[in-house]
Amino acid sequence: MGRISKQGNSFLRFLLVEAGQTAVRYDAELGRFYRRLAVRKHRALAKVAVARKLAMRLYLMLREDWDYAQLCKAVCRQA
């Protein structure tokens, strides 16, 4: 529930960042979140922040047994 630290599995961190980069292209809310952070902070930090947000969404989907559409209906802001 905390940060994505460098002490954990580096391959899992790599996969989360890669999935986050793809999600930024297809999810409008994650794209806005990434662009806002990339302007304020560094792009690499924004990528990791998106990866963490995506990981929390995945955790919630597994915990509640939801698909992505149900998750967005319950949690995500609709544009």
Tab-separated table of N, CA and C in Angstrom, residues 67-74:
chain	number	residue	atom	x	y	z
A	67	ASP	N	-14.164	-6.247	-13.003
A	67	ASP	CA	-13.408	-6.021	-14.224
A	67	ASP	C	-13.106	-4.520	-14.298
A	68	TYR	N	-12.366	-4.106	-15.348
A	68	TYR	CA	-11.913	-2.712	-15.395
A	68	TYR	C	-13.071	-1.731	-15.538
A	69	ALA	N	-14.110	-2.144	-16.266
A	69	ALA	CA	-15.278	-1.268	-16.438
A	69	ALA	C	-15.984	-1.036	-15.104
A	70	GLN	N	-16.113	-2.070	-14.307
A	70	GLN	CA	-16.733	-1.920	-12.985
A	70	GLN	C	-15.875	-1.042	-12.086
A	71	LEU	N	-14.566	-1.193	-12.178
A	71	LEU	CA	-13.660	-0.371	-11.382
A	71	LEU	C	-13.832	1.108	-11.742
A	72	CYS	N	-13.840	1.407	-13.035
A	72	CYS	CA	-13.976	2.788	-13.468
A	72	CYS	C	-15.315	3.367	-13.069
A	73	LYS	N	-16.346	2.558	-13.107
A	73	LYS	CA	-17.674	3.019	-12.701
A	73	LYS	C	-17.689	3.361	-11.207
A	74	ALA	N	-16.983	2.590	-10.411
A	74	ALA	CA	-16.989	2.787	-8.966
A	74	ALA	C	-15.973	3.816	-8.491
